[in-house]
JSON list of C-alpha atoms in Angstrom, two decimals:
[
{"chain": "A", "resi": 1, "resn": "LYS", "atom": "CA", "xyz": [97.65, 80.77, 81.27]},
{"chain": "A", "resi": 2, "resn": "GLY", "atom": "CA", "xyz": [96.21, 83.01, 84.36]},
{"chain": "A", "resi": 3, "resn": "THR", "atom": "CA", "xyz": [92.90, 81.86, 83.74]},
{"chain": "A", "resi": 4, "resn": "ILE", "atom": "CA", "xyz": [94.03, 77.96, 83.39]},
{"chain": "A", "resi": 5, "resn": "CYS", "atom": "CA", "xyz": [95.76, 78.46, 86.53]},
{"chain": "A", "resi": 6, "resn": "LYS", "atom": "CA", "xyz": [92.28, 79.66, 88.27]},
{"chain": "A", "resi": 7, "resn": "ALA", "atom": "CA", "xyz": [90.57, 77.26, 87.19]},
{"chain": "A", "resi": 8, "resn": "LEU", "atom": "CA", "xyz": [92.94, 74.56, 88.22]},
{"chain": "A", "resi": 9, "resn": "LEU", "atom": "CA", "xyz": [92.70, 76.11, 92.02]},
{"chain": "A", "resi": 10, "resn": "GLU", "atom": "CA", "xyz": [88.98, 76.15, 92.16]},
{"chain": "A", "resi": 11, "resn": "LYS", "atom": "CA", "xyz": [89.09, 72.45, 90.52]},
{"chain": "A", "resi": 12, "resn": "ASP", "atom": "CA", "xyz": [91.89, 70.82, 92.59]},
{"chain": "A", "resi": 13, "resn": "ASP", "atom": "CA", "xyz": [92.35, 71.55, 96.22]},
{"chain": "A", "resi": 14, "resn": "ASP", "atom": "CA", "xyz": [95.34, 69.74, 96.36]},
{"chain": "A", "resi": 15, "resn": "ILE", "atom": "CA", "xyz": [97.22, 72.45, 93.53]},
{"chain": "A", "resi": 16, "resn": "PHE", "atom": "CA", "xyz": [98.63, 75.54, 94.49]},
{"chain": "A", "resi": 17, "resn": "ILE", "atom": "CA", "xyz": [100.23, 78.04, 92.52]},
{"chain": "A", "resi": 18, "resn": "SER", "atom": "CA", "xyz": [103.39, 80.47, 93.25]},
{"chain": "A", "resi": 19, "resn": "ILE", "atom": "CA", "xyz": [102.94, 83.92, 92.53]},
{"chain": "A", "resi": 20, "resn": "SER", "atom": "CA", "xyz": [105.79, 85.40, 91.01]},
{"chain": "A", "resi": 21, "resn": "ALA", "atom": "CA", "xyz": [107.43, 88.73, 91.98]},
{"chain": "A", "resi": 22, "resn": "THR", "atom": "CA", "xyz": [107.08, 91.80, 88.75]},
{"chain": "A", "resi": 23, "resn": "THR", "atom": "CA", "xyz": [108.18, 95.01, 88.52]},
{"chain": "A", "resi": 24, "resn": "ARG", "atom": "CA", "xyz": [105.78, 96.40, 86.36]},
{"chain": "A", "resi": 25, "resn": "ASN", "atom": "CA", "xyz": [102.43, 98.29, 88.00]},
{"chain": "A", "resi": 26, "resn": "PRO", "atom": "CA", "xyz": [99.06, 96.47, 88.51]},
{"chain": "A", "resi": 27, "resn": "ARG", "atom": "CA", "xyz": [97.36, 96.11, 86.19]},
{"chain": "A", "resi": 28, "resn": "VAL", "atom": "CA", "xyz": [93.14, 97.25, 86.56]},
{"chain": "A", "resi": 29, "resn": "GLY", "atom": "CA", "xyz": [92.02, 94.71, 89.57]},
{"chain": "A", "resi": 30, "resn": "GLU", "atom": "CA", "xyz": [95.11, 93.07, 90.27]},
{"chain": "A", "resi": 31, "resn": "VAL", "atom": "CA", "xyz": [96.50, 93.23, 94.47]},
{"chain": "A", "resi": 32, "resn": "ASP", "atom": "CA", "xyz": [99.74, 93.03, 95.77]},
{"chain": "A", "resi": 33, "resn": "GLY", "atom": "CA", "xyz": [100.79, 89.79, 97.23]},
{"chain": "A", "resi": 34, "resn": "VAL", "atom": "CA", "xyz": [97.27, 88.40, 95.51]},
{"chain": "A", "resi": 35, "resn": "ASN", "atom": "CA", "xyz": [98.37, 87.97, 91.75]},
{"chain": "A", "resi": 36, "resn": "TYR", "atom": "CA", "xyz": [101.94, 89.32, 91.96]},
{"chain": "A", "resi": 37, "resn": "HIS", "atom": "CA", "xyz": [104.36, 90.74, 94.58]},
{"chain": "A", "resi": 38, "resn": "PHE", "atom": "CA", "xyz": [104.93, 94.00, 93.25]},
{"chain": "A", "resi": 39, "resn": "LEU", "atom": "CA", "xyz": [108.02, 95.38, 93.86]},
{"chain": "A", "resi": 40, "resn": "THR", "atom": "CA", "xyz": [109.91, 98.43, 92.75]},
{"chain": "A", "resi": 41, "resn": "LYS", "atom": "CA", "xyz": [113.39, 97.16, 90.21]},
{"chain": "A", "resi": 42, "resn": "GLU", "atom": "CA", "xyz": [115.88, 98.41, 93.15]},
{"chain": "A", "resi": 43, "resn": "GLU", "atom": "CA", "xyz": [114.37, 95.84, 96.07]},
{"chain": "A", "resi": 44, "resn": "PHE", "atom": "CA", "xyz": [113.85, 93.36, 92.50]},
{"chain": "A", "resi": 45, "resn": "LYS", "atom": "CA", "xyz": [117.89, 93.57, 92.28]},
{"chain": "A", "resi": 46, "resn": "GLN", "atom": "CA", "xyz": [118.55, 93.39, 95.78]},
{"chain": "A", "resi": 47, "resn": "ARG", "atom": "CA", "xyz": [116.19, 89.76, 95.87]},
{"chain": "A", "resi": 48, "resn": "ILE", "atom": "CA", "xyz": [118.28, 88.97, 92.53]},
{"chain": "A", "resi": 49, "resn": "ALA", "atom": "CA", "xyz": [121.66, 89.60, 94.07]},
{"chain": "A", "resi": 50, "resn": "GLU", "atom": "CA", "xyz": [120.35, 87.69, 98.09]},
{"chain": "A", "resi": 51, "resn": "ASP", "atom": "CA", "xyz": [119.50, 84.51, 95.77]},
{"chain": "A", "resi": 52, "resn": "ASP", "atom": "CA", "xyz": [115.62, 84.64, 96.83]},
{"chain": "A", "resi": 53, "resn": "PHE", "atom": "CA", "xyz": [114.50, 84.49, 93.24]},
{"chain": "A", "resi": 54, "resn": "LEU", "atom": "CA", "xyz": [113.61, 80.27, 91.30]},
{"chain": "A", "resi": 55, "resn": "GLU", "atom": "CA", "xyz": [114.15, 81.96, 88.36]},
{"chain": "A", "resi": 56, "resn": "HIS", "atom": "CA", "xyz": [114.05, 85.52, 86.94]},
{"chain": "A", "resi": 57, "resn": "ALA", "atom": "CA", "xyz": [114.50, 87.46, 83.48]},
{"chain": "A", "resi": 58, "resn": "GLU", "atom": "CA", "xyz": [113.67, 90.46, 81.91]},
{"chain": "A", "resi": 59, "resn": "VAL", "atom": "CA", "xyz": [110.07, 90.52, 80.00]},
{"chain": "A", "resi": 60, "resn": "TYR", "atom": "CA", "xyz": [109.14, 93.63, 77.80]},
{"chain": "A", "resi": 61, "resn": "GLY", "atom": "CA", "xyz": [111.38, 95.90, 79.70]},
{"chain": "A", "resi": 62, "resn": "ASN", "atom": "CA", "xyz": [110.20, 94.43, 83.09]},
{"chain": "A", "resi": 63, "resn": "TYR", "atom": "CA", "xyz": [111.63, 92.20, 85.62]},
{"chain": "A", "resi": 64, "resn": "TYR", "atom": "CA", "xyz": [110.05, 88.40, 86.52]},
{"chain": "A", "resi": 65, "resn": "GLY", "atom": "CA", "xyz": [111.26, 86.31, 89.36]},
{"chain": "A", "resi": 66, "resn": "THR", "atom": "CA", "xyz": [109.49, 82.94, 91.26]},
{"chain": "A", "resi": 67, "resn": "PRO", "atom": "CA", "xyz": [110.40, 83.42, 94.15]},
{"chain": "A", "resi": 68, "resn": "LYS", "atom": "CA", "xyz": [112.26, 80.81, 95.63]},
{"chain": "A", "resi": 69, "resn": "SER", "atom": "CA", "xyz": [111.46, 80.38, 99.52]},
{"chain": "A", "resi": 70, "resn": "SER", "atom": "CA", "xyz": [107.81, 79.86, 99.08]},
{"chain": "A", "resi": 71, "resn": "VAL", "atom": "CA", "xyz": [108.07, 77.18, 96.81]},
{"chain": "A", "resi": 72, "resn": "GLU", "atom": "CA", "xyz": [110.26, 75.22, 98.29]},
{"chain": "A", "resi": 73, "resn": "LYS", "atom": "CA", "xyz": [107.97, 75.73, 101.70]},
{"chain": "A", "resi": 74, "resn": "MET", "atom": "CA", "xyz": [105.12, 74.48, 99.41]},
{"chain": "A", "resi": 75, "resn": "LEU", "atom": "CA", "xyz": [106.87, 71.77, 98.23]},
{"chain": "A", "resi": 76, "resn": "ASP", "atom": "CA", "xyz": [108.57, 70.22, 101.29]},
{"chain": "A", "resi": 77, "resn": "GLU", "atom": "CA", "xyz": [104.77, 70.98, 102.72]},
{"chain": "A", "resi": 78, "resn": "GLY", "atom": "CA", "xyz": [103.42, 68.21, 99.78]},
{"chain": "A", "resi": 79, "resn": "LYS", "atom": "CA", "xyz": [101.78, 70.47, 97.83]},
{"chain": "A", "resi": 80, "resn": "ASN", "atom": "CA", "xyz": [101.54, 70.35, 93.66]},
{"chain": "A", "resi": 81, "resn": "VAL", "atom": "CA", "xyz": [102.89, 73.74, 93.12]},
{"chain": "A", "resi": 82, "resn": "ILE", "atom": "CA", "xyz": [102.15, 75.92, 89.81]},
{"chain": "A", "resi": 83, "resn": "LEU", "atom": "CA", "xyz": [104.63, 78.32, 87.95]},
{"chain": "A", "resi": 84, "resn": "GLU", "atom": "CA", "xyz": [102.84, 80.46, 85.39]},
{"chain": "A", "resi": 85, "resn": "ILE", "atom": "CA", "xyz": [105.57, 81.33, 83.77]},
{"chain": "A", "resi": 86, "resn": "ASP", "atom": "CA", "xyz": [107.38, 82.31, 80.40]},
{"chain": "A", "resi": 87, "resn": "ILE", "atom": "CA", "xyz": [109.82, 79.83, 78.03]},
{"chain": "A", "resi": 88, "resn": "GLN", "atom": "CA", "xyz": [113.28, 81.73, 79.70]},
{"chain": "A", "resi": 89, "resn": "GLY", "atom": "CA", "xyz": [112.11, 81.18, 83.40]},
{"chain": "A", "resi": 90, "resn": "ALA", "atom": "CA", "xyz": [111.16, 77.30, 82.54]},
{"chain": "A", "resi": 91, "resn": "LEU", "atom": "CA", "xyz": [114.08, 76.65, 81.01]},
{"chain": "A", "resi": 92, "resn": "LYS", "atom": "CA", "xyz": [115.56, 77.91, 84.51]},
{"chain": "A", "resi": 93, "resn": "VAL", "atom": "CA", "xyz": [113.68, 76.39, 86.48]},
{"chain": "A", "resi": 94, "resn": "LYS", "atom": "CA", "xyz": [113.78, 73.34, 84.19]},
{"chain": "A", "resi": 95, "resn": "GLU", "atom": "CA", "xyz": [117.87, 72.50, 85.14]},
{"chain": "A", "resi": 96, "resn": "LYS", "atom": "CA", "xyz": [117.09, 72.86, 88.35]},
{"chain": "A", "resi": 97, "resn": "ALA", "atom": "CA", "xyz": [114.19, 71.03, 89.09]},
{"chain": "A", "resi": 98, "resn": "THR", "atom": "CA", "xyz": [114.10, 68.12, 87.00]},
{"chain": "A", "resi": 99, "resn": "ASP", "atom": "CA", "xyz": [111.26, 65.81, 88.41]},
{"chain": "A", "resi": 100, "resn": "GLY", "atom": "CA", "xyz": [108.98, 68.81, 87.15]},
{"chain": "A", "resi": 101, "resn": "VAL", "atom": "CA", "xyz": [106.86, 68.81, 84.75]},
{"chain": "A", "resi": 102, "resn": "PHE", "atom": "CA", "xyz": [106.00, 71.22, 82.18]},
{"chain": "A", "resi": 103, "resn": "ILE", "atom": "CA", "xyz": [102.98, 72.34, 80.39]},
{"chain": "A", "resi": 104, "resn": "PHE", "atom": "CA", "xyz": [103.33, 74.32, 77.18]},
{"chain": "A", "resi": 105, "resn": "ILE", "atom": "CA", "xyz": [99.91, 76.36, 76.88]},
{"chain": "A", "resi": 106, "resn": "LEU", "atom": "CA", "xyz": [99.54, 76.85, 73.34]},
{"chain": "A", "resi": 107, "resn": "PRO", "atom": "CA", "xyz": [96.63, 79.77, 71.91]},
{"chain": "A", "resi": 108, "resn": "PRO", "atom": "CA", "xyz": [93.79, 78.19, 69.37]},
{"chain": "A", "resi": 109, "resn": "SER", "atom": "CA", "xyz": [95.79, 80.43, 66.66]},
{"chain": "A", "resi": 110, "resn": "MET", "atom": "CA", "xyz": [98.03, 83.37, 66.31]},
{"chain": "A", "resi": 111, "resn": "GLU", "atom": "CA", "xyz": [94.92, 85.75, 65.74]},
{"chain": "A", "resi": 112, "resn": "GLU", "atom": "CA", "xyz": [93.28, 84.36, 69.07]},
{"chain": "A", "resi": 113, "resn": "LEU", "atom": "CA", "xyz": [96.43, 85.16, 71.06]},
{"chain": "A", "resi": 114, "resn": "LYS", "atom": "CA", "xyz": [96.23, 88.74, 69.42]},
{"chain": "A", "resi": 115, "resn": "GLN", "atom": "CA", "xyz": [92.75, 89.41, 70.15]},
{"chain": "A", "resi": 116, "resn": "ARG", "atom": "CA", "xyz": [93.42, 88.24, 73.86]},
{"chain": "A", "resi": 117, "resn": "ILE", "atom": "CA", "xyz": [96.21, 90.64, 73.81]},
{"chain": "A", "resi": 118, "resn": "ILE", "atom": "CA", "xyz": [94.55, 93.45, 72.96]},
{"chain": "A", "resi": 119, "resn": "LYS", "atom": "CA", "xyz": [91.37, 92.73, 75.19]},
{"chain": "A", "resi": 120, "resn": "ARG", "atom": "CA", "xyz": [92.99, 92.94, 78.14]},
{"chain": "A", "resi": 121, "resn": "GLY", "atom": "CA", "xyz": [93.87, 97.38, 77.58]},
{"chain": "A", "resi": 122, "resn": "SER", "atom": "CA", "xyz": [97.53, 96.83, 78.82]},
{"chain": "A", "resi": 123, "resn": "GLU", "atom": "CA", "xyz": [99.44, 97.16, 75.66]},
{"chain": "A", "resi": 124, "resn": "THR", "atom": "CA", "xyz": [101.08, 100.08, 74.01]},
{"chain": "A", "resi": 125, "resn": "PRO", "atom": "CA", "xyz": [101.33, 99.16, 70.66]},
{"chain": "A", "resi": 126, "resn": "GLU", "atom": "CA", "xyz": [105.22, 98.91, 70.21]},
{"chain": "A", "resi": 127, "resn": "SER", "atom": "CA", "xyz": [104.53, 96.63, 73.46]},
{"chain": "A", "resi": 128, "resn": "LEU", "atom": "CA", "xyz": [101.79, 94.74, 71.84]},
{"chain": "A", "resi": 129, "resn": "MET", "atom": "CA", "xyz": [104.58, 93.93, 68.07]},
{"chain": "A", "resi": 130, "resn": "THR", "atom": "CA", "xyz": [106.65, 93.05, 70.91]},
{"chain": "A", "resi": 131, "resn": "ARG", "atom": "CA", "xyz": [104.93, 90.53, 72.59]},
{"chain": "A", "resi": 132, "resn": "PHE", "atom": "CA", "xyz": [103.43, 88.84, 68.95]},
{"chain": "A", "resi": 133, "resn": "LYS", "atom": "CA", "xyz": [107.42, 88.96, 68.11]},
{"chain": "A", "resi": 134, "resn": "SER", "atom": "CA", "xyz": [108.27, 86.44, 70.98]},
{"chain": "A", "resi": 135, "resn": "ALA", "atom": "CA", "xyz": [105.19, 84.92, 70.79]},
{"chain": "A", "resi": 136, "resn": "TYR", "atom": "CA", "xyz": [106.18, 83.04, 67.18]},
{"chain": "A", "resi": 137, "resn": "LYS", "atom": "CA", "xyz": [109.70, 82.59, 68.72]},
{"chain": "A", "resi": 138, "resn": "GLU", "atom": "CA", "xyz": [108.38, 80.70, 72.38]},
{"chain": "A", "resi": 139, "resn": "ILE", "atom": "CA", "xyz": [106.20, 78.09, 69.65]},
{"chain": "A", "resi": 140, "resn": "ASN", "atom": "CA", "xyz": [109.20, 76.63, 68.47]},
{"chain": "A", "resi": 141, "resn": "TYR", "atom": "CA", "xyz": [110.50, 76.17, 72.00]},
{"chain": "A", "resi": 142, "resn": "VAL", "atom": "CA", "xyz": [107.28, 73.39, 72.45]},
{"chain": "A", "resi": 143, "resn": "SER", "atom": "CA", "xyz": [109.64, 69.63, 72.02]},
{"chain": "A", "resi": 144, "resn": "LYS", "atom": "CA", "xyz": [111.34, 70.98, 75.19]},
{"chain": "A", "resi": 145, "resn": "TYR", "atom": "CA", "xyz": [107.52, 70.97, 77.55]},
{"chain": "A", "resi": 146, "resn": "ASN", "atom": "CA", "xyz": [106.43, 67.15, 78.80]},
{"chain": "A", "resi": 147, "resn": "TYR", "atom": "CA", "xyz": [102.81, 68.75, 77.51]},
{"chain": "A", "resi": 148, "resn": "ALA", "atom": "CA", "xyz": [101.27, 70.91, 75.39]},
{"chain": "A", "resi": 149, "resn": "VAL", "atom": "CA", "xyz": [98.14, 71.83, 75.66]},
{"chain": "A", "resi": 150, "resn": "VAL", "atom": "CA", "xyz": [96.02, 74.17, 73.41]},
{"chain": "A", "resi": 151, "resn": "ASN", "atom": "CA", "xyz": [93.61, 77.03, 75.35]},
{"chain": "A", "resi": 152, "resn": "ASP", "atom": "CA", "xyz": [90.90, 77.13, 73.27]},
{"chain": "A", "resi": 153, "resn": "ASN", "atom": "CA", "xyz": [88.66, 76.36, 75.63]},
{"chain": "A", "resi": 154, "resn": "VAL", "atom": "CA", "xyz": [89.02, 77.12, 79.22]},
{"chain": "A", "resi": 155, "resn": "GLU", "atom": "CA", "xyz": [87.42, 73.92, 80.37]},
{"chain": "A", "resi": 156, "resn": "ASP", "atom": "CA", "xyz": [89.12, 70.85, 77.76]},
{"chain": "A", "resi": 157, "resn": "ALA", "atom": "CA", "xyz": [92.25, 73.01, 78.48]},
{"chain": "A", "resi": 158, "resn": "VAL", "atom": "CA", "xyz": [92.45, 72.37, 82.25]}
]
């Protein structure tokens, strides 16, 4: 998902991406405020209490959320906004943003997805297994989206 979003941003000046907040640790090369807003669990829970998220969920033991104010600001400015979120978040946003366009990004195969996740080097064997089980479940929700795109080639997917 991230690679496709980055390519879209480079290709089209009218597209903007919402920067999600998370409690997970940054991966190598990630920058706070650029890739994510990295928060402590306490900070994240406080922002939930303040109704500061368009959607939020706990995924693989970490919290993720889309800051409401930044998305609303971009939409008010007439910008096209991409939310790079999982199925839980997308279903929550779809309830609120009925005019949104929802695109499900599919891996070319489950084996390819496995290799891509392993290549990141950020998963333990246990979290890897949890991610695969979750991916199998999430594919069942593809019909809830407006479009499905197979990410077998980034340029084609974009």
